[in-house]
């Protein structure tokens, strides 16, 4: 097991694409096996989450290795690549896919970005559904990129 943990740390450091077969799906992702270790694919930002199929092999990037917690966290390669193409301050276009009390999820390509309620600059709005509807097209500005966790935070323009 120690050799497997050393190997995945090396693969992460070298930013190597690894391939993992989906063992099962969860509400927030999927379980895979990498180098004999069980890993978790974060898919809450991945618009293709519903399309994941048990048994399917996917190209993945290792984003976190925590041997002490027996935890290996991965992102789908397409999501990792898309996030690297983005910059803070960049204007993006997208389609609203989910509306929650804390914000809206916007499909901006191969991933979902979050437009939090705190970044919606309309003072008379109590809930995002007063302003937005599913499938609305919007333009927003990227205010935060978290490459490590695969998160994109938007603000209104």
PDB file of N, CA, C and O in Angstrom, residues 55-94:
ATOM      1  N   UNK A  55     -18.338   1.094 -14.547  1.00  0.00           N
ATOM      2  CA  UNK A  55     -17.546   0.277 -15.467  1.00  0.00           C
ATOM      3  C   UNK A  55     -16.808   1.092 -16.513  1.00  0.00           C
ATOM      4  O   UNK A  55     -15.864   0.610 -17.128  1.00  0.00           O
ATOM      5  N   UNK A  56     -17.233   2.331 -16.723  1.00  0.00           N
ATOM      6  CA  UNK A  56     -16.597   3.211 -17.703  1.00  0.00           C
ATOM      7  C   UNK A  56     -15.225   3.645 -17.176  1.00  0.00           C
ATOM      8  O   UNK A  56     -15.036   3.893 -15.993  1.00  0.00           O
ATOM      9  N   UNK A  57     -14.255   3.760 -18.082  1.00  0.00           N
ATOM     10  CA  UNK A  57     -12.924   4.233 -17.718  1.00  0.00           C
ATOM     11  C   UNK A  57     -12.786   5.684 -18.159  1.00  0.00           C
ATOM     12  O   UNK A  57     -13.112   6.025 -19.290  1.00  0.00           O
ATOM     13  N   UNK A  58     -12.305   6.530 -17.251  1.00  0.00           N
ATOM     14  CA  UNK A  58     -12.213   7.964 -17.514  1.00  0.00           C
ATOM     15  C   UNK A  58     -10.799   8.484 -17.346  1.00  0.00           C
ATOM     16  O   UNK A  58     -10.062   8.009 -16.476  1.00  0.00           O
ATOM     17  N   UNK A  59     -10.410   9.497 -18.138  1.00  0.00           N
ATOM     18  CA  UNK A  59      -9.134  10.186 -17.901  1.00  0.00           C
ATOM     19  C   UNK A  59      -9.324  11.150 -16.740  1.00  0.00           C
ATOM     20  O   UNK A  59     -10.272  11.936 -16.708  1.00  0.00           O
ATOM     21  N   UNK A  60      -8.411  11.097 -15.769  1.00  0.00           N
ATOM     22  CA  UNK A  60      -8.562  11.865 -14.539  1.00  0.00           C
ATOM     23  C   UNK A  60      -7.275  12.571 -14.152  1.00  0.00           C
ATOM     24  O   UNK A  60      -6.187  12.135 -14.533  1.00  0.00           O
ATOM     25  N   UNK A  61      -7.406  13.637 -13.380  1.00  0.00           N
ATOM     26  CA  UNK A  61      -6.270  14.334 -12.773  1.00  0.00           C
ATOM     27  C   UNK A  61      -6.392  14.175 -11.266  1.00  0.00           C
ATOM     28  O   UNK A  61      -7.475  14.334 -10.700  1.00  0.00           O
ATOM     29  N   UNK A  62      -5.275  13.879 -10.621  1.00  0.00           N
ATOM     30  CA  UNK A  62      -5.250  13.745  -9.167  1.00  0.00           C
ATOM     31  C   UNK A  62      -5.132  15.144  -8.579  1.00  0.00           C
ATOM     32  O   UNK A  62      -4.195  15.875  -8.897  1.00  0.00           O
ATOM     33  N   UNK A  63      -6.077  15.519  -7.728  1.00  0.00           N
ATOM     34  CA  UNK A  63      -6.013  16.855  -7.140  1.00  0.00           C
ATOM     35  C   UNK A  63      -5.671  16.838  -5.652  1.00  0.00           C
ATOM     36  O   UNK A  63      -5.234  17.847  -5.117  1.00  0.00           O
ATOM     37  N   UNK A  64      -5.858  15.694  -4.997  1.00  0.00           N
ATOM     38  CA  UNK A  64      -5.522  15.640  -3.580  1.00  0.00           C
ATOM     39  C   UNK A  64      -5.185  14.211  -3.168  1.00  0.00           C
ATOM     40  O   UNK A  64      -5.913  13.283  -3.484  1.00  0.00           O
ATOM     41  N   UNK A  65      -4.069  14.074  -2.467  1.00  0.00           N
ATOM     42  CA  UNK A  65      -3.640  12.784  -1.937  1.00  0.00           C
ATOM     43  C   UNK A  65      -3.480  12.951  -0.435  1.00  0.00           C
ATOM     44  O   UNK A  65      -2.650  13.732   0.018  1.00  0.00           O
ATOM     45  N   UNK A  66      -4.298  12.238   0.336  1.00  0.00           N
ATOM     46  CA  UNK A  66      -4.231  12.323   1.800  1.00  0.00           C
ATOM     47  C   UNK A  66      -4.208  10.912   2.369  1.00  0.00           C
ATOM     48  O   UNK A  66      -5.239  10.368   2.747  1.00  0.00           O
ATOM     49  N   UNK A  67      -3.021  10.351   2.399  1.00  0.00           N
ATOM     50  CA  UNK A  67      -2.848   8.985   2.866  1.00  0.00           C
ATOM     51  C   UNK A  67      -3.370   8.796   4.290  1.00  0.00           C
ATOM     52  O   UNK A  67      -3.964   7.762   4.605  1.00  0.00           O
ATOM     53  N   UNK A  68      -3.175   9.809   5.142  1.00  0.00           N
ATOM     54  CA  UNK A  68      -3.597   9.683   6.541  1.00  0.00           C
ATOM     55  C   UNK A  68      -5.100   9.497   6.687  1.00  0.00           C
ATOM     56  O   UNK A  68      -5.582   8.971   7.687  1.00  0.00           O
ATOM     57  N   UNK A  69      -5.871   9.926   5.666  1.00  0.00           N
ATOM     58  CA  UNK A  69      -7.324   9.747   5.665  1.00  0.00           C
ATOM     59  C   UNK A  69      -7.774   8.704   4.647  1.00  0.00           C
ATOM     60  O   UNK A  69      -8.966   8.581   4.383  1.00  0.00           O
ATOM     61  N   UNK A  70      -6.806   8.004   4.060  1.00  0.00           N
ATOM     62  CA  UNK A  70      -7.096   7.022   3.025  1.00  0.00           C
ATOM     63  C   UNK A  70      -7.951   7.674   1.932  1.00  0.00           C
ATOM     64  O   UNK A  70      -8.956   7.133   1.491  1.00  0.00           O
ATOM     65  N   UNK A  71      -7.515   8.877   1.510  1.00  0.00           N
ATOM     66  CA  UNK A  71      -8.312   9.699   0.609  1.00  0.00           C
ATOM     67  C   UNK A  71      -7.530  10.110  -0.633  1.00  0.00           C
ATOM     68  O   UNK A  71      -6.451  10.683  -0.538  1.00  0.00           O
ATOM     69  N   UNK A  72      -8.098   9.818  -1.771  1.00  0.00           N
ATOM     70  CA  UNK A  72      -7.538  10.181  -3.071  1.00  0.00           C
ATOM     71  C   UNK A  72      -8.661  10.877  -3.834  1.00  0.00           C
ATOM     72  O   UNK A  72      -9.706  10.288  -4.088  1.00  0.00           O
ATOM     73  N   UNK A  73      -8.457  12.163  -4.174  1.00  0.00           N
ATOM     74  CA  UNK A  73      -9.503  12.947  -4.827  1.00  0.00           C
ATOM     75  C   UNK A  73      -9.062  13.288  -6.236  1.00  0.00           C
ATOM     76  O   UNK A  73      -7.912  13.676  -6.464  1.00  0.00           O
ATOM     77  N   UNK A  74      -9.993  13.131  -7.184  1.00  0.00           N
ATOM     78  CA  UNK A  74      -9.683  13.330  -8.597  1.00  0.00           C
ATOM     79  C   UNK A  74     -10.724  14.212  -9.268  1.00  0.00           C
ATOM     80  O   UNK A  74     -11.827  14.372  -8.767  1.00  0.00           O
ATOM     81  N   UNK A  75     -10.342  14.761 -10.423  1.00  0.00           N
ATOM     82  CA  UNK A  75     -11.254  15.504 -11.288  1.00  0.00           C
ATOM     83  C   UNK A  75     -11.195  14.910 -12.685  1.00  0.00           C
ATOM     84  O   UNK A  75     -10.137  14.451 -13.117  1.00  0.00           O
ATOM     85  N   UNK A  76     -12.313  14.960 -13.379  1.00  0.00           N
ATOM     86  CA  UNK A  76     -12.325  14.540 -14.780  1.00  0.00           C
ATOM     87  C   UNK A  76     -11.367  15.447 -15.544  1.00  0.00           C
ATOM     88  O   UNK A  76     -11.292  16.651 -15.294  1.00  0.00           O
ATOM     89  N   UNK A  77     -10.602  14.893 -16.447  1.00  0.00           N
ATOM     90  CA  UNK A  77      -9.595  15.641 -17.212  1.00  0.00           C
ATOM     91  C   UNK A  77     -10.202  16.857 -17.928  1.00  0.00           C
ATOM     92  O   UNK A  77      -9.593  17.931 -17.938  1.00  0.00           O
ATOM     93  N   UNK A  78     -11.368  16.709 -18.513  1.00  0.00           N
ATOM     94  CA  UNK A  78     -11.986  17.816 -19.244  1.00  0.00           C
ATOM     95  C   UNK A  78     -12.255  18.998 -18.314  1.00  0.00           C
ATOM     96  O   UNK A  78     -12.081  20.155 -18.701  1.00  0.00           O
ATOM     97  N   UNK A  79     -12.654  18.725 -17.083  1.00  0.00           N
ATOM     98  CA  UNK A  79     -12.914  19.778 -16.108  1.00  0.00           C
ATOM     99  C   UNK A  79     -11.604  20.462 -15.731  1.00  0.00           C
ATOM    100  O   UNK A  79     -11.514  21.687 -15.684  1.00  0.00           O
ATOM    101  N   UNK A  80     -10.579  19.663 -15.473  1.00  0.00           N
ATOM    102  CA  UNK A  80      -9.267  20.208 -15.107  1.00  0.00           C
ATOM    103  C   UNK A  80      -8.717  21.113 -16.212  1.00  0.00           C
ATOM    104  O   UNK A  80      -8.228  22.211 -15.955  1.00  0.00           O
ATOM    105  N   UNK A  81      -8.829  20.660 -17.442  1.00  0.00           N
ATOM    106  CA  UNK A  81      -8.335  21.435 -18.584  1.00  0.00           C
ATOM    107  C   UNK A  81      -9.132  22.735 -18.729  1.00  0.00           C
ATOM    108  O   UNK A  81      -8.564  23.807 -18.927  1.00  0.00           O
ATOM    109  N   UNK A  82     -10.436  22.643 -18.605  1.00  0.00           N
ATOM    110  CA  UNK A  82     -11.293  23.829 -18.761  1.00  0.00           C
ATOM    111  C   UNK A  82     -10.966  24.883 -17.695  1.00  0.00           C
ATOM    112  O   UNK A  82     -10.859  26.075 -17.999  1.00  0.00           O
ATOM    113  N   UNK A  83     -10.773  24.464 -16.454  1.00  0.00           N
ATOM    114  CA  UNK A  83     -10.461  25.411 -15.384  1.00  0.00           C
ATOM    115  C   UNK A  83      -9.133  26.116 -15.650  1.00  0.00           C
ATOM    116  O   UNK A  83      -8.990  27.308 -15.412  1.00  0.00           O
ATOM    117  N   UNK A  84      -8.174  25.394 -16.189  1.00  0.00           N
ATOM    118  CA  UNK A  84      -6.868  26.002 -16.484  1.00  0.00           C
ATOM    119  C   UNK A  84      -6.943  27.033 -17.599  1.00  0.00           C
ATOM    120  O   UNK A  84      -6.063  27.875 -17.726  1.00  0.00           O
ATOM    121  N   UNK A  85      -7.989  26.976 -18.409  1.00  0.00           N
ATOM    122  CA  UNK A  85      -8.154  27.933 -19.502  1.00  0.00           C
ATOM    123  C   UNK A  85      -8.808  29.229 -19.041  1.00  0.00           C
ATOM    124  O   UNK A  85      -8.849  30.202 -19.781  1.00  0.00           O
ATOM    125  N   UNK A  86      -9.320  29.236 -17.824  1.00  0.00           N
ATOM    126  CA  UNK A  86     -10.050  30.389 -17.309  1.00  0.00           C
ATOM    127  C   UNK A  86      -9.142  31.308 -16.500  1.00  0.00           C
ATOM    128  O   UNK A  86      -8.113  30.872 -15.987  1.00  0.00           O
ATOM    129  N   UNK A  87      -9.551  32.572 -16.381  1.00  0.00           N
ATOM    130  CA  UNK A  87      -8.797  33.547 -15.604  1.00  0.00           C
ATOM    131  C   UNK A  87      -9.758  34.400 -14.783  1.00  0.00           C
ATOM    132  O   UNK A  87     -10.867  34.698 -15.233  1.00  0.00           O
ATOM    133  N   UNK A  88      -9.318  34.806 -13.600  1.00  0.00           N
ATOM    134  CA  UNK A  88     -10.098  35.732 -12.794  1.00  0.00           C
ATOM    135  C   UNK A  88     -10.243  37.034 -13.583  1.00  0.00           C
ATOM    136  O   UNK A  88      -9.285  37.500 -14.198  1.00  0.00           O
ATOM    137  N   UNK A  89     -11.451  37.584 -13.609  1.00  0.00           N
ATOM    138  CA  UNK A  89     -11.728  38.804 -14.369  1.00  0.00           C
ATOM    139  C   UNK A  89     -12.283  38.525 -15.757  1.00  0.00           C
ATOM    140  O   UNK A  89     -12.780  39.430 -16.420  1.00  0.00           O
ATOM    141  N   UNK A  90     -12.222  37.279 -16.189  1.00  0.00           N
ATOM    142  CA  UNK A  90     -12.721  36.902 -17.509  1.00  0.00           C
ATOM    143  C   UNK A  90     -14.249  36.887 -17.503  1.00  0.00           C
ATOM    144  O   UNK A  90     -14.875  36.432 -16.554  1.00  0.00           O
ATOM    145  N   UNK A  91     -14.841  37.401 -18.583  1.00  0.00           N
ATOM    146  CA  UNK A  91     -16.294  37.349 -18.757  1.00  0.00           C
ATOM    147  C   UNK A  91     -16.625  36.032 -19.452  1.00  0.00           C
ATOM    148  O   UNK A  91     -16.006  35.672 -20.464  1.00  0.00           O
ATOM    149  N   UNK A  92     -17.597  35.302 -18.897  1.00  0.00           N
ATOM    150  CA  UNK A  92     -18.017  34.031 -19.480  1.00  0.00           C
ATOM    151  C   UNK A  92     -19.519  34.061 -19.726  1.00  0.00           C
ATOM    152  O   UNK A  92     -20.260  34.768 -19.046  1.00  0.00           O
ATOM    153  N   UNK A  93     -19.941  33.300 -20.714  1.00  0.00           N
ATOM    154  CA  UNK A  93     -21.363  33.126 -21.009  1.00  0.00           C
ATOM    155  C   UNK A  93     -21.751  31.726 -20.591  1.00  0.00           C
ATOM    156  O   UNK A  93     -20.952  30.798 -20.697  1.00  0.00           O
ATOM    157  N   UNK A  94     -22.982  31.597 -20.145  1.00  0.00           N
ATOM    158  CA  UNK A  94     -23.430  30.278 -19.744  1.00  0.00           C
ATOM    159  C   UNK A  94     -24.928  30.199 -19.612  1.00  0.00           C
ATOM    160  O   UNK A  94     -25.646  31.178 -19.825  1.00  0.00           O
TER     161      UNK A  94
END
